[in-house]
Amino acid sequence: MSAAGYRVAVVGATGQVGSLMLRLLKEREFPAREIVPFASARSVGRELEGVGPVQPLTEETIAGFDLALFSAGGSTSGEWAPRFAAAGAVVVDNSSHWRMQADVPLVVSEVNPDALAEHHGIVANPNCSTMQMVVALKPLHDAAGIERLVISTYQAVSGTGRAAVEELLAQSHALLHERAIDPPDSYAHQIAFNALPHAGSFATGEDHTDEERKLINETRKILGDESIRVSATCVRVPVVTGHSEAVNVQTRDPLSAERARELLRAAPGVTVLDDPAAALYPMAIDAAGRDDVLVGRIRRDPGHERALDLWVVADNLHKGAATNAVQLAEVMHERGLIAPSGDRAAA
Ligand SMILES: NC(=O)c1ccc[n+]([C@@H]2O[C@H](COP(=O)([O-])OP(=O)(O)OC[C@H]3O[C@@H](n4cnc5c(N)ncnc54)[C@H](OP(=O)(O)O)[C@@H]3O)[C@@H](O)[C@H]2O)c1
């Protein structure tokens, strides 16, 4: 950690996303003079390597931060993000709590970084399945204008949290040993050797899951175009890490598959893997641990003259969550959008 630099809080530091954020802040040499981990009362006092003991969230402990990266669920963000912001920090929040609030920018670093300038103390990190998709869609939208999207997702269990990963592994182990599984806890049904058309949850009277609504609403907000029509089915599959998505993209202007491939090859944060004859296409097992978004199976939709089909894969914990949060912190640092507390005291 540098002597000069920001005082950074990581809230949810013991979780999957939070522990990766700690690692990425260090690996990417974010200019932090101190990083302080926060989590629930269960973890207070636990020593985390390189950052010391986990702190509780209290009015006293949250004072004096420049930046706070949150990944501790919506209710914690709802309660504590405004308190960190009021105490002088810029919050980057991973939960869905603030994303659709009009005065909260919802930002993907490669797609709409200029929106960061509009922040009033809280910036929202998009939902993982939306995040990876819009990184791939941005160059196509700029070139030809997106009219309609039809999306099917194949989402990994780590998107639900650490407990869901343990449940998949325990169920798989039990079934492979011909033992009965415990009653499902993370999902409505067994996830091992299954596919659940139920990623997220159904509110009363709702025929879409909240995950599907996030894809619809967040895509429009990030691309800044409320006219885009979006149809989404989100499916949970027994993959530990890496969300895969089949995306049908209907454009306003004609766009060939060849031109789309060129645009995607030049796009920041995208790697094109597209040689189906050689069995080269993105797979979840390849995306795991990577920060980029993999795109392949780029082809014309034979059912519509202005539509293409894509297969988009990324690590939901990396670009889908922690990487983008740290990238947003980096952009805000570069653009002078985080005021170090030393400067505030001098001002
Ligand atoms: N997983 C993904 O792919 C993904 C992608 C995008 C966004 N997100 C969002 O990121 C957040 C965390 O996801 P995750 O997968 O990292 O979950 P996780 O592994 O279950 O970790 C949850 C973290 O939140 C902390 N926490 C829980 N209740 C708390 C409370 N009342 N006060 C303070 N801390 C509390 C936990 O602390 P303890 O260890 O003390 O319980 C833990 O550090 C969620 O909001 C999720 O929606 C996740």
Coordinates of C-alpha atoms and ligand atoms in Angstrom, one line a residue:
M1 CA 0.0 0.0 0.0
S2 CA 1.4 3.4 -0.9
A3 CA 1.9 6.1 1.9
A4 CA 0.0 8.6 -0.2
G5 CA -3.3 7.5 -1.6
Y6 CA -6.8 6.7 -0.5
R7 CA -8.2 5.1 2.6
V8 CA -10.4 2.3 1.2
A9 CA -13.1 0.3 2.9
V10 CA -14.1 -3.1 1.5
V11 CA -17.5 -4.1 2.9
G12 CA -18.3 -7.8 2.5
A13 CA -14.5 -8.5 2.5
T14 CA -14.9 -12.1 3.6
G15 CA -17.2 -13.0 0.7
Q16 CA -16.5 -14.3 -2.8
V17 CA -16.6 -10.9 -4.4
G18 CA -15.1 -9.0 -1.5
S19 CA -12.1 -11.2 -1.1
L20 CA -11.5 -10.9 -4.9
M21 CA -11.8 -7.1 -4.6
L22 CA -9.1 -7.1 -1.9
R23 CA -6.8 -9.2 -4.2
L24 CA -7.4 -7.0 -7.3
L25 CA -6.8 -3.8 -5.4
K26 CA -3.4 -5.1 -4.5
E27 CA -2.6 -6.8 -7.8
R28 CA -3.6 -3.8 -9.9
E29 CA -1.7 -1.5 -7.5
F30 CA -4.7 0.8 -6.7
P31 CA -3.3 3.8 -4.9
A32 CA -4.5 2.9 -1.4
R33 CA -2.7 4.1 1.7
E34 CA -4.9 1.8 3.9
I35 CA -7.5 -0.9 3.1
V36 CA -9.9 -1.8 5.9
P37 CA -12.1 -4.9 5.7
F38 CA -15.7 -5.0 7.0
A39 CA -18.2 -7.9 7.2
S40 CA -21.0 -9.1 9.4
A41 CA -20.8 -9.6 13.1
R42 CA -20.0 -13.3 12.5
S43 CA -16.6 -12.3 11.1
V44 CA -15.6 -9.4 13.3
G45 CA -12.0 -9.8 14.5
R46 CA -11.1 -12.4 11.9
E47 CA -7.6 -11.7 10.5
L48 CA -7.6 -11.3 6.7
E49 CA -4.2 -11.6 5.1
G50 CA -2.6 -8.2 4.3
V51 CA -5.4 -6.1 5.6
G52 CA -5.8 -7.0 9.3
P53 CA -8.9 -7.8 11.4
V54 CA -12.4 -7.5 10.0
Q55 CA -14.3 -4.5 11.4
P56 CA -17.9 -4.1 12.4
L57 CA -20.1 -1.5 10.6
T58 CA -20.7 1.3 13.2
E59 CA -20.8 5.1 13.0
E60 CA -17.4 5.2 14.5
T61 CA -15.6 2.6 12.3
I62 CA -16.9 4.0 9.0
A63 CA -15.4 7.5 9.5
G64 CA -12.6 8.9 7.4
F65 CA -12.8 6.8 4.1
D66 CA -12.3 8.1 0.6
L67 CA -13.7 5.1 -1.2
A68 CA -15.9 2.1 -0.1
L69 CA -16.4 -1.0 -2.2
F70 CA -19.5 -2.8 -1.1
S71 CA -20.4 -6.5 -1.8
A72 CA -22.5 -7.5 1.2
G73 CA -26.0 -7.8 -0.2
G74 CA -28.8 -5.3 -0.8
S75 CA -30.0 -4.6 2.7
T76 CA -26.4 -3.8 4.0
S77 CA -25.9 -1.5 1.0
G78 CA -29.3 0.2 1.6
E79 CA -28.4 0.9 5.2
W80 CA -24.7 1.6 5.1
A81 CA -23.8 3.0 1.6
P82 CA -25.5 6.4 2.3
R83 CA -23.8 6.5 5.7
F84 CA -20.3 6.0 4.1
A85 CA -21.2 8.6 1.4
A86 CA -22.4 11.1 4.1
A87 CA -19.1 10.5 5.9
G88 CA -17.2 11.5 2.8
A89 CA -16.5 8.3 0.8
V90 CA -17.5 7.5 -2.7
V91 CA -19.3 4.1 -2.6
V92 CA -19.1 1.5 -5.5
D93 CA -21.9 -0.9 -4.7
N94 CA -22.2 -4.4 -6.1
S95 CA -25.8 -5.1 -4.9
S96 CA -28.9 -4.3 -6.8
H97 CA -30.2 -1.9 -4.2
W98 CA -29.2 1.4 -5.9
R99 CA -28.8 0.5 -9.5
M100 CA -32.1 1.8 -10.9
Q101 CA -32.1 5.0 -8.8
A102 CA -32.2 8.0 -11.2
D103 CA -29.3 9.9 -9.5
V104 CA -27.1 6.8 -9.1
P105 CA -24.8 6.1 -12.2
L106 CA -24.8 2.5 -13.2
V107 CA -21.5 2.0 -14.9
V108 CA -19.4 -0.5 -16.9
S109 CA -15.9 0.8 -17.3
E110 CA -15.6 0.1 -21.0
V111 CA -19.2 1.1 -21.8
N112 CA -20.3 4.4 -20.1
P113 CA -17.4 5.6 -17.9
D114 CA -18.5 9.3 -18.4
A115 CA -21.6 8.6 -16.3
L116 CA -19.2 8.4 -13.2
A117 CA -18.9 12.2 -13.3
E118 CA -22.6 12.4 -12.3
H119 CA -22.2 10.6 -9.0
H120 CA -23.5 12.0 -5.7
G121 CA -21.6 9.6 -3.5
I122 CA -22.9 6.3 -4.7
V123 CA -22.0 4.5 -8.0
A124 CA -23.7 1.1 -8.8
N125 CA -21.9 -1.9 -10.3
P126 CA -24.3 -3.7 -12.7
N127 CA -25.7 -7.2 -12.3
C128 CA -23.1 -9.8 -13.5
S129 CA -25.1 -11.2 -16.5
T130 CA -25.9 -7.6 -17.7
M131 CA -22.3 -6.5 -17.2
Q132 CA -20.6 -9.1 -19.5
M133 CA -23.3 -8.7 -22.1
V134 CA -23.1 -4.9 -22.5
V135 CA -19.4 -5.0 -22.9
A136 CA -20.0 -7.1 -26.0
L137 CA -23.0 -5.1 -27.2
K138 CA -21.5 -1.6 -26.9
P139 CA -19.5 -1.7 -30.2
L140 CA -22.5 -3.2 -32.0
H141 CA -24.8 -0.6 -30.6
D142 CA -22.5 2.2 -31.6
A143 CA -22.1 0.8 -35.1
A144 CA -25.7 -0.2 -36.0
G145 CA -28.1 0.7 -33.1
I146 CA -29.7 -2.2 -31.2
E147 CA -33.4 -2.5 -31.6
R148 CA -34.1 -5.8 -29.8
L149 CA -32.3 -8.5 -27.7
V150 CA -33.4 -12.0 -27.0
I151 CA -31.2 -13.5 -24.3
S152 CA -30.9 -16.9 -22.6
T153 CA -28.4 -17.2 -19.8
Y154 CA -26.7 -20.2 -18.3
Q155 CA -25.6 -18.9 -15.0
A156 CA -23.1 -20.3 -12.5
V157 CA -23.9 -21.0 -8.9
S158 CA -21.2 -18.7 -7.6
G159 CA -23.5 -15.9 -8.7
T160 CA -25.7 -16.8 -5.7
G161 CA -22.9 -16.7 -3.1
R162 CA -20.5 -19.1 -1.5
A163 CA -23.2 -21.2 0.2
A164 CA -24.6 -22.1 -3.2
V165 CA -21.2 -23.3 -4.5
E166 CA -20.9 -25.6 -1.4
E167 CA -24.5 -26.9 -2.0
L168 CA -23.7 -27.8 -5.7
L169 CA -20.5 -29.6 -4.6
A170 CA -22.2 -31.4 -1.7
Q171 CA -25.2 -32.5 -3.9
S172 CA -22.8 -33.7 -6.7
H173 CA -20.7 -35.7 -4.3
A174 CA -23.8 -37.3 -2.7
L175 CA -25.3 -38.2 -6.0
L176 CA -22.1 -39.6 -7.4
H177 CA -21.9 -41.8 -4.3
E178 CA -25.5 -42.9 -4.7
R179 CA -26.6 -41.1 -1.5
A180 CA -29.7 -38.9 -1.0
I181 CA -29.1 -35.2 -1.0
D182 CA -30.1 -32.8 1.8
P183 CA -33.2 -30.7 1.1
P184 CA -32.1 -27.8 -1.2
D185 CA -31.4 -24.5 0.5
S186 CA -30.0 -22.1 -2.1
Y187 CA -32.5 -23.0 -4.8
A188 CA -36.0 -24.3 -5.0
H189 CA -34.8 -27.6 -6.4
Q190 CA -31.7 -29.7 -6.7
I191 CA -29.1 -27.9 -8.8
A192 CA -26.6 -30.7 -9.3
F193 CA -27.1 -32.4 -12.8
N194 CA -30.0 -30.0 -13.4
A195 CA -30.9 -26.7 -15.1
L196 CA -33.3 -24.4 -13.3
P197 CA -35.3 -21.8 -15.3
H198 CA -35.3 -19.8 -12.2
A199 CA -32.2 -17.7 -11.8
G200 CA -33.1 -15.0 -9.2
S201 CA -36.5 -14.9 -7.5
F202 CA -40.2 -14.4 -8.5
A203 CA -42.0 -11.6 -6.7
T204 CA -45.7 -12.3 -6.0
G205 CA -47.6 -12.1 -9.2
E206 CA -44.5 -11.7 -11.4
D207 CA -43.8 -14.0 -14.4
H208 CA -40.2 -12.9 -14.7
T209 CA -37.5 -13.4 -12.1
D210 CA -35.8 -10.3 -10.7
E211 CA -32.6 -11.4 -12.5
E212 CA -34.5 -11.2 -15.8
R213 CA -35.9 -7.8 -15.0
K214 CA -32.3 -6.7 -14.1
L215 CA -31.1 -7.7 -17.6
I216 CA -34.0 -5.8 -19.2
N217 CA -33.8 -2.6 -17.1
E218 CA -30.0 -2.3 -16.5
T219 CA -29.2 -2.9 -20.2
R220 CA -31.3 0.0 -21.2
K221 CA -29.9 2.3 -18.5
I222 CA -26.2 1.5 -19.2
L223 CA -26.6 1.8 -23.0
G224 CA -28.7 5.0 -22.5
D225 CA -31.5 3.8 -24.7
E226 CA -34.9 3.1 -23.3
S227 CA -36.2 2.1 -26.7
I228 CA -34.3 -1.2 -26.8
R229 CA -36.7 -4.2 -26.5
V230 CA -35.3 -7.0 -24.3
S231 CA -36.6 -10.5 -23.8
A232 CA -34.7 -12.6 -21.2
T233 CA -34.8 -16.1 -19.7
C234 CA -32.2 -16.7 -16.9
V235 CA -31.3 -20.2 -16.2
R236 CA -29.1 -21.5 -13.3
V237 CA -26.8 -24.4 -14.3
P238 CA -24.5 -26.6 -12.3
V239 CA -21.3 -24.6 -13.2
V240 CA -19.3 -23.2 -10.4
T241 CA -17.9 -20.1 -12.1
G242 CA -18.6 -18.3 -15.4
H243 CA -21.9 -17.2 -16.8
S244 CA -22.7 -18.1 -20.5
E245 CA -25.3 -16.2 -22.6
A246 CA -26.9 -16.8 -26.0
V247 CA -27.7 -13.4 -27.3
N248 CA -29.8 -12.6 -30.4
V249 CA -29.1 -9.0 -31.4
Q250 CA -31.4 -7.3 -33.8
T251 CA -30.0 -4.0 -35.1
R252 CA -31.6 -0.9 -36.7
D253 CA -29.0 -0.8 -39.5
P254 CA -27.7 -3.8 -41.3
L255 CA -24.6 -5.3 -39.7
S256 CA -22.8 -8.4 -41.1
A257 CA -21.3 -11.1 -38.9
E258 CA -17.9 -10.3 -40.4
R259 CA -18.1 -6.6 -39.5
A260 CA -19.4 -7.5 -36.0
R261 CA -16.4 -9.8 -35.5
E262 CA -14.1 -7.0 -36.5
L263 CA -15.8 -4.5 -34.1
L264 CA -15.6 -7.0 -31.3
R265 CA -11.9 -7.8 -31.9
A266 CA -11.2 -4.1 -31.5
A267 CA -13.4 -3.6 -28.5
P268 CA -11.8 -2.9 -25.1
G269 CA -12.3 -5.8 -22.6
V270 CA -13.4 -8.3 -25.3
T271 CA -11.6 -11.3 -26.6
V272 CA -13.1 -13.0 -29.6
L273 CA -12.8 -16.9 -29.7
D274 CA -14.6 -17.8 -32.9
D275 CA -13.5 -20.8 -35.0
P276 CA -16.3 -23.3 -34.5
A277 CA -14.8 -25.7 -37.1
A278 CA -11.8 -26.1 -34.7
A279 CA -14.1 -26.3 -31.7
L280 CA -13.0 -22.8 -30.6
Y281 CA -15.7 -20.9 -28.8
P282 CA -15.9 -19.4 -25.3
M283 CA -16.5 -21.8 -22.4
A284 CA -17.1 -21.1 -18.7
I285 CA -14.1 -23.2 -17.8
D286 CA -11.9 -20.9 -19.9
A287 CA -13.4 -17.7 -18.6
A288 CA -12.9 -18.6 -14.9
G289 CA -10.2 -16.4 -13.4
R290 CA -10.1 -14.0 -16.4
D291 CA -11.0 -10.3 -16.4
D292 CA -12.1 -10.1 -20.0
V293 CA -15.4 -11.0 -21.8
L294 CA -15.2 -13.8 -24.3
V295 CA -17.3 -13.7 -27.4
G296 CA -17.8 -16.4 -30.1
R297 CA -20.3 -18.2 -32.3
I298 CA -20.8 -14.8 -34.1
R299 CA -23.3 -15.6 -36.9
R300 CA -26.2 -14.3 -38.9
D301 CA -29.6 -15.2 -37.6
P302 CA -31.2 -17.0 -40.5
G303 CA -34.6 -16.0 -39.2
H304 CA -34.1 -12.2 -39.4
E305 CA -32.2 -10.1 -42.0
R306 CA -30.9 -7.6 -39.4
A307 CA -30.1 -10.0 -36.5
L308 CA -27.0 -11.7 -35.3
D309 CA -26.4 -14.5 -32.7
L310 CA -23.6 -14.3 -30.2
W311 CA -22.3 -16.5 -27.3
V312 CA -20.9 -14.4 -24.5
V313 CA -19.0 -15.8 -21.5
A314 CA -17.3 -14.2 -18.6
D315 CA -16.2 -14.9 -15.0
N316 CA -19.2 -13.6 -13.0
L317 CA -16.9 -12.8 -10.0
H318 CA -14.3 -11.0 -12.0
K319 CA -15.7 -8.8 -14.8
G320 CA -19.2 -9.5 -13.5
A321 CA -18.5 -8.0 -10.1
A322 CA -15.0 -7.4 -8.5
T323 CA -13.0 -6.4 -11.6
N324 CA -15.5 -3.8 -12.8
A325 CA -15.8 -2.3 -9.2
V326 CA -12.0 -1.9 -9.1
Q327 CA -11.9 -0.5 -12.6
L328 CA -14.5 2.1 -11.7
A329 CA -12.4 3.1 -8.7
E330 CA -9.4 3.4 -11.1
V331 CA -11.3 5.6 -13.6
M332 CA -12.6 7.8 -10.8
H333 CA -9.0 8.1 -9.5
E334 CA -7.7 9.0 -13.0
R335 CA -10.5 11.6 -13.5
G336 CA -10.2 13.2 -10.0
L337 CA -13.7 12.0 -8.9
I338 CA -12.5 10.7 -5.5
A339 CA -11.3 13.4 -3.1
P340 CA -8.6 12.0 -0.7
S341 CA -9.6 12.9 2.8
G342 CA -6.3 14.8 3.2
D343 CA -7.4 17.1 0.4
R344 CA -10.8 17.5 1.9
A345 CA -9.3 18.5 5.2
A346 CA -7.1 21.0 3.4
A347 CA -10.0 22.4 1.3
Ligands
LIG1 N1 -21.4 -13.6 -6.9 C1 -21.5 -12.9 -8.0 O1 -21.3 -13.4 -9.1 C2 -22.0 -11.5 -7.9 C3 -22.0 -10.7 -9.0 C4 -22.4 -9.4 -8.9 C5 -22.8 -8.9 -7.7 N2 -22.8 -9.7 -6.6 C6 -23.3 -9.1 -5.3 O2 -22.2 -9.0 -4.4 C7 -22.7 -9.2 -3.1 C8 -21.9 -10.3 -2.4 O3 -21.9 -11.5 -3.2 P1 -20.9 -12.7 -2.8 O4 -21.1 -13.7 -3.9 O5 -19.5 -12.2 -2.5 O6 -21.6 -13.3 -1.5 P2 -21.0 -14.1 -0.3 O7 -19.8 -14.9 -0.7 O8 -22.1 -14.8 0.3 O9 -20.4 -13.0 0.7 C9 -21.3 -12.1 1.4 C10 -20.5 -11.0 2.1 O10 -21.4 -10.1 2.7 C11 -21.1 -10.0 4.2 N3 -22.3 -9.7 4.9 C12 -23.5 -10.4 4.9 N4 -24.4 -9.8 5.7 C13 -23.8 -8.7 6.2 C14 -24.1 -7.7 7.1 N5 -25.4 -7.7 7.7 N6 -23.3 -6.7 7.4 C15 -22.0 -6.7 6.9 N7 -21.6 -7.7 6.0 C16 -22.5 -8.7 5.7 C17 -20.6 -11.4 4.5 O11 -19.9 -11.4 5.7 P3 -19.7 -12.7 6.6 O12 -18.6 -13.5 6.0 O13 -19.3 -12.2 7.9 O14 -21.1 -13.4 6.6 C18 -19.6 -11.6 3.3 O15 -18.5 -10.9 3.4 C19 -24.2 -9.5 -3.3 O16 -24.8 -8.2 -3.1 C20 -24.3 -9.9 -4.7 O17 -25.6 -9.6 -5.2 C21 -22.4 -11.0 -6.6

